[in-house]
Amino acid sequence: QQQVKQSPQSLIVQKGGISIINCAYENTAFDYFPWYQQFPGKGPALLIAIRPDVSEKKEGRFTISFNKSAKQFSLHIMDSQPGDSATYFCAASTDSNTGKLIFGQGTTLQVKP
Amino acid sequence: DAGITQSPRHKVTETGTPVTLRCHQTENHRYMYWYRQDPGHGLRLIHYSYGVKDTDKGEVSDGYSVSRSKTEDFLLTLESATSSQTSVYFCAIGTSGDYEQYFGPGTRLTVT
């Protein structure tokens, strides 16, 4: 019940296209859903996050869509660029005291020029 | 990398030897975390600390121990390294009541 399942494992998108990565969870107590971006040889960095009281959050070309009833959330990257090529992780948490995160398996995105 | 350093950055060791990885922060954050990253598994929490000398287990703690004698340092020890502990290890820091975590650059550990 603590798992977060992420798909697809890898994704290839043409420059200018839309990249979509999906995550599903079971634990309805999760109350924070971040997305992390990781470039090769670097540590993950927070990209965008959402709480379950809103259905969508947008920051620039990155949007999180949240479907509480389906227990799913997704990351949309509009106008994808080669510089967006990275590994993306979704995560979830239910413990603001410790900040512990449960991560998805990761998606490797390649944006072709 | 938000004032977080990890050492060593790369290490090759033999099965059965002890290994200690160090995480050092200059942000004075209360929380520190150790994760391992493996293909197909994402990031999995090994141990975390919520203050000096206060630590707790994560989801994959078997075979690992930690210590935190100072706010700025969090050590991860593999008492007797095994090949299954070959991985990339990340340290992260966070503040109380805030979910956001800042990750270090990672340590690539190979156990032969």
Tab-separated table of C-alpha atoms in Angstrom:
chain	number	residue	atom	x	y	z
A	1	GLN	CA	0.000	0.000	0.000
A	2	GLN	CA	3.038	2.226	0.375
A	3	GLN	CA	4.050	1.792	-3.259
A	4	VAL	CA	3.994	4.374	-5.992
A	5	LYS	CA	3.895	2.849	-9.456
A	6	GLN	CA	5.343	4.891	-12.303
A	7	SER	CA	5.028	4.427	-16.059
A	8	PRO	CA	6.407	4.287	-18.647
A	9	GLN	CA	9.913	3.161	-17.776
A	10	SER	CA	11.305	5.054	-20.771
A	11	LEU	CA	9.928	7.610	-23.183
A	12	ILE	CA	11.144	9.098	-26.450
A	13	VAL	CA	9.550	12.334	-27.643
A	14	GLN	CA	10.299	14.645	-30.548
A	15	LYS	CA	11.317	18.213	-29.823
A	16	GLY	CA	8.213	20.344	-29.375
A	17	GLY	CA	6.043	17.413	-28.394
A	18	ILE	CA	4.276	16.665	-25.116
A	19	SER	CA	5.852	14.245	-22.653
A	20	ILE	CA	3.486	12.500	-20.240
A	21	ILE	CA	4.554	10.397	-17.264
A	22	ASN	CA	2.040	8.714	-15.007
A	23	CYS	CA	2.026	7.566	-11.400
A	24	ALA	CA	-0.509	5.605	-9.365
A	25	TYR	CA	-0.776	5.036	-5.637
A	26	GLU	CA	-2.923	3.115	-3.170
A	27	ASN	CA	-2.439	4.885	0.150
A	28	THR	CA	-5.154	7.536	0.437
A	29	ALA	CA	-3.260	9.118	3.339
A	30	PHE	CA	-0.605	10.479	0.962
A	31	ASP	CA	-0.860	14.271	1.044
A	32	TYR	CA	2.107	15.490	-0.944
A	33	PHE	CA	3.097	14.490	-4.475
A	34	PRO	CA	6.372	15.849	-5.864
A	35	TRP	CA	8.205	15.236	-9.089
A	36	TYR	CA	11.990	15.131	-9.151
A	37	GLN	CA	14.250	15.576	-12.181
A	38	GLN	CA	17.659	13.934	-12.372
A	39	PHE	CA	20.384	14.544	-14.942
A	40	PRO	CA	23.126	11.938	-15.485
A	41	GLY	CA	25.745	12.040	-12.757
A	42	LYS	CA	23.695	14.386	-10.574
A	43	GLY	CA	21.370	14.060	-7.626
A	44	PRO	CA	17.601	14.442	-8.102
A	45	ALA	CA	16.188	17.953	-7.812
A	46	LEU	CA	12.630	18.988	-7.016
A	47	LEU	CA	10.810	20.029	-10.169
A	48	ILE	CA	7.218	20.620	-9.105
A	49	ALA	CA	4.862	19.374	-6.393
A	50	ILE	CA	1.146	19.239	-5.672
A	51	ARG	CA	-1.138	18.620	-2.729
A	52	PRO	CA	-4.433	16.727	-3.107
A	53	ASP	CA	-6.635	19.776	-2.572
A	54	VAL	CA	-5.974	20.953	-6.133
A	55	SER	CA	-6.377	19.088	-9.425
A	56	GLU	CA	-3.663	20.817	-11.407
A	57	LYS	CA	-0.519	22.842	-10.886
A	58	LYS	CA	1.484	24.503	-13.625
A	59	GLU	CA	4.988	25.926	-13.558
A	60	GLY	CA	6.215	27.058	-16.928
A	61	ARG	CA	6.147	24.112	-19.325
A	62	PHE	CA	5.627	21.594	-16.501
A	63	THR	CA	2.159	20.649	-15.250
A	64	ILE	CA	1.012	18.155	-12.636
A	65	SER	CA	-2.473	16.752	-13.105
A	66	PHE	CA	-3.957	15.093	-10.043
A	67	ASN	CA	-6.951	12.726	-9.995
A	68	LYS	CA	-7.802	11.988	-6.384
A	69	SER	CA	-10.653	9.559	-7.114
A	70	ALA	CA	-8.483	7.476	-9.450
A	71	LYS	CA	-5.452	7.790	-7.151
A	72	GLN	CA	-3.307	8.885	-10.050
A	73	PHE	CA	-1.158	11.859	-10.890
A	74	SER	CA	0.839	12.738	-13.941
A	75	LEU	CA	3.543	15.069	-15.184
A	76	HIS	CA	3.067	16.825	-18.507
A	77	ILE	CA	5.997	18.540	-20.196
A	78	MET	CA	4.769	20.852	-22.921
A	79	ASP	CA	6.971	21.847	-25.866
A	80	SER	CA	9.565	19.274	-24.797
A	81	GLN	CA	13.182	20.285	-25.409
A	82	PRO	CA	16.397	18.243	-25.692
A	83	GLY	CA	17.482	19.858	-22.412
A	84	ASP	CA	14.537	18.109	-20.732
A	85	SER	CA	16.191	14.744	-21.386
A	86	ALA	CA	16.605	13.309	-17.904
A	87	THR	CA	15.178	10.765	-15.491
A	88	TYR	CA	11.974	11.781	-13.751
A	89	PHE	CA	10.730	10.390	-10.464
A	90	CYS	CA	7.334	10.817	-8.915
A	91	ALA	CA	7.007	10.480	-5.171
A	92	ALA	CA	4.461	10.647	-2.393
A	93	SER	CA	4.446	11.247	1.321
A	94	THR	CA	2.137	11.053	4.262
A	95	ASP	CA	4.471	12.192	7.020
A	96	SER	CA	5.200	15.913	7.193
A	97	ASN	CA	7.058	15.423	10.493
A	98	THR	CA	9.822	13.358	8.954
A	99	GLY	CA	9.375	14.314	5.308
A	100	LYS	CA	9.883	10.701	4.256
A	101	LEU	CA	9.162	10.149	0.571
A	102	ILE	CA	8.139	7.021	-1.324
A	103	PHE	CA	9.523	7.189	-4.848
A	104	GLY	CA	8.293	5.690	-8.090
A	105	GLN	CA	10.586	3.593	-10.243
A	106	GLY	CA	11.637	6.434	-12.540
A	107	THR	CA	11.145	7.312	-16.215
A	108	THR	CA	14.012	8.040	-18.559
A	109	LEU	CA	12.960	10.715	-21.034
A	110	GLN	CA	14.807	11.339	-24.269
A	111	VAL	CA	13.786	14.335	-26.362
A	112	LYS	CA	15.040	14.054	-29.916
A	113	PRO	CA	16.040	17.244	-31.781
B	1	ASP	CA	23.634	20.853	-4.723
B	2	ALA	CA	22.272	22.968	-1.847
B	3	GLY	CA	25.401	22.796	0.311
B	4	ILE	CA	25.616	19.014	0.433
B	5	THR	CA	28.756	17.031	-0.230
B	6	GLN	CA	29.260	13.298	-0.280
B	7	SER	CA	32.513	11.413	0.057
B	8	PRO	CA	33.900	9.435	-1.518
B	9	ARG	CA	32.239	9.990	-4.885
B	10	HIS	CA	33.359	6.617	-6.183
B	11	LYS	CA	34.501	3.526	-4.350
B	12	VAL	CA	35.308	-0.045	-5.277
B	13	THR	CA	35.568	-2.500	-2.435
B	14	GLU	CA	35.645	-6.229	-1.873
B	15	THR	CA	32.918	-8.395	-0.429
B	16	GLY	CA	33.125	-8.605	3.342
B	17	THR	CA	34.941	-5.328	3.923
B	18	PRO	CA	33.433	-2.473	5.944
B	19	VAL	CA	32.602	0.733	4.090
B	20	THR	CA	31.615	4.161	5.410
B	21	LEU	CA	30.067	6.857	3.276
B	22	ARG	CA	29.928	10.430	4.503
B	23	CYS	CA	27.360	13.129	3.933
B	24	HIS	CA	28.173	16.693	4.965
B	25	GLN	CA	25.790	19.665	4.860
B	26	THR	CA	26.288	23.360	5.424
B	27	GLU	CA	22.556	24.244	5.534
B	28	ASN	CA	21.919	23.390	9.199
B	29	HIS	CA	18.894	21.298	8.168
B	30	ARG	CA	17.421	19.050	10.828
B	31	TYR	CA	16.612	16.057	8.651
B	32	MET	CA	19.090	13.939	6.728
B	33	TYR	CA	18.371	10.880	4.615
B	34	TRP	CA	20.286	8.093	2.920
B	35	TYR	CA	18.852	6.533	-0.239
B	36	ARG	CA	20.056	3.953	-2.664
B	37	GLN	CA	19.237	4.160	-6.361
B	38	ASP	CA	19.000	1.038	-8.492
B	39	PRO	CA	17.577	0.578	-12.003
B	40	GLY	CA	13.908	-0.303	-11.872
B	41	HIS	CA	13.599	0.542	-8.188
B	42	GLY	CA	13.837	4.303	-8.127
B	43	LEU	CA	15.140	5.711	-4.863
B	44	ARG	CA	14.678	3.686	-1.705
B	45	LEU	CA	15.151	5.069	1.791
B	46	ILE	CA	17.798	3.281	3.861
B	47	HIS	CA	17.895	5.330	7.073
B	48	TYR	CA	17.099	8.847	8.090
B	49	SER	CA	17.945	11.187	10.950
B	50	TYR	CA	15.733	13.763	12.633
B	51	GLY	CA	18.445	15.250	14.833
B	52	VAL	CA	21.824	14.628	16.405
B	53	LYS	CA	21.948	11.018	17.578
B	54	ASP	CA	18.309	10.518	16.468
B	55	THR	CA	17.969	8.055	13.619
B	56	ASP	CA	15.394	5.613	12.290
B	57	LYS	CA	15.137	2.870	9.693
B	58	GLY	CA	13.814	3.221	6.195
B	59	GLU	CA	12.447	0.544	3.885
B	60	VAL	CA	15.781	-1.129	3.008
B	61	SER	CA	17.847	-0.831	6.206
B	62	ASP	CA	19.145	-4.416	6.517
B	63	GLY	CA	22.950	-4.502	6.300
B	64	TYR	CA	23.316	-0.765	6.928
B	65	SER	CA	23.878	1.354	10.002
B	66	VAL	CA	24.070	5.119	10.434
B	67	SER	CA	25.383	7.659	12.873
B	68	ARG	CA	24.938	11.370	13.349
B	69	SER	CA	27.149	12.935	15.997
B	70	LYS	CA	26.939	16.462	14.554
B	71	THR	CA	24.170	18.339	12.775
B	72	GLU	CA	26.243	18.619	9.619
B	73	ASP	CA	27.424	15.014	9.245
B	74	PHE	CA	25.492	11.803	8.560
B	75	LEU	CA	27.474	8.612	8.094
B	76	LEU	CA	26.277	5.432	6.393
B	77	THR	CA	28.169	2.237	7.214
B	78	LEU	CA	28.057	-1.094	5.479
B	79	GLU	CA	29.448	-3.396	8.169
B	80	SER	CA	30.309	-6.178	5.734
B	81	ALA	CA	29.720	-5.193	2.129
B	82	THR	CA	27.938	-7.602	-0.214
B	83	SER	CA	27.555	-7.513	-3.991
B	84	SER	CA	23.844	-6.699	-3.565
B	85	GLN	CA	24.910	-3.388	-2.035
B	86	THR	CA	26.497	-2.269	-5.290
B	87	SER	CA	24.492	0.868	-5.991
B	88	VAL	CA	24.494	4.641	-6.178
B	89	TYR	CA	23.943	6.172	-2.767
B	90	PHE	CA	22.390	9.583	-2.298
B	91	CYS	CA	22.208	11.732	0.769
B	92	ALA	CA	19.431	14.286	1.105
B	93	ILE	CA	18.533	16.984	3.603
B	94	GLY	CA	15.228	18.540	4.606
B	95	THR	CA	13.609	20.864	7.112
B	96	SER	CA	11.010	20.029	9.710
B	97	GLY	CA	7.430	20.216	8.525
B	98	ASP	CA	8.456	20.604	4.895
B	99	TYR	CA	8.524	17.750	2.462
B	100	GLU	CA	11.112	19.245	0.117
B	101	GLN	CA	14.400	17.376	0.058
B	102	TYR	CA	17.715	18.505	-1.413
B	103	PHE	CA	19.984	15.812	-2.739
B	104	GLY	CA	23.739	15.497	-2.793
B	105	PRO	CA	25.745	14.439	-5.865
B	106	GLY	CA	25.810	10.741	-4.970
B	107	THR	CA	28.405	8.041	-4.303
B	108	ARG	CA	28.841	5.183	-6.731
B	109	LEU	CA	29.776	2.062	-4.755
B	110	THR	CA	30.884	-1.159	-6.402
B	111	VAL	CA	31.308	-4.302	-4.306
B	112	THR	CA	33.326	-6.986	-6.104
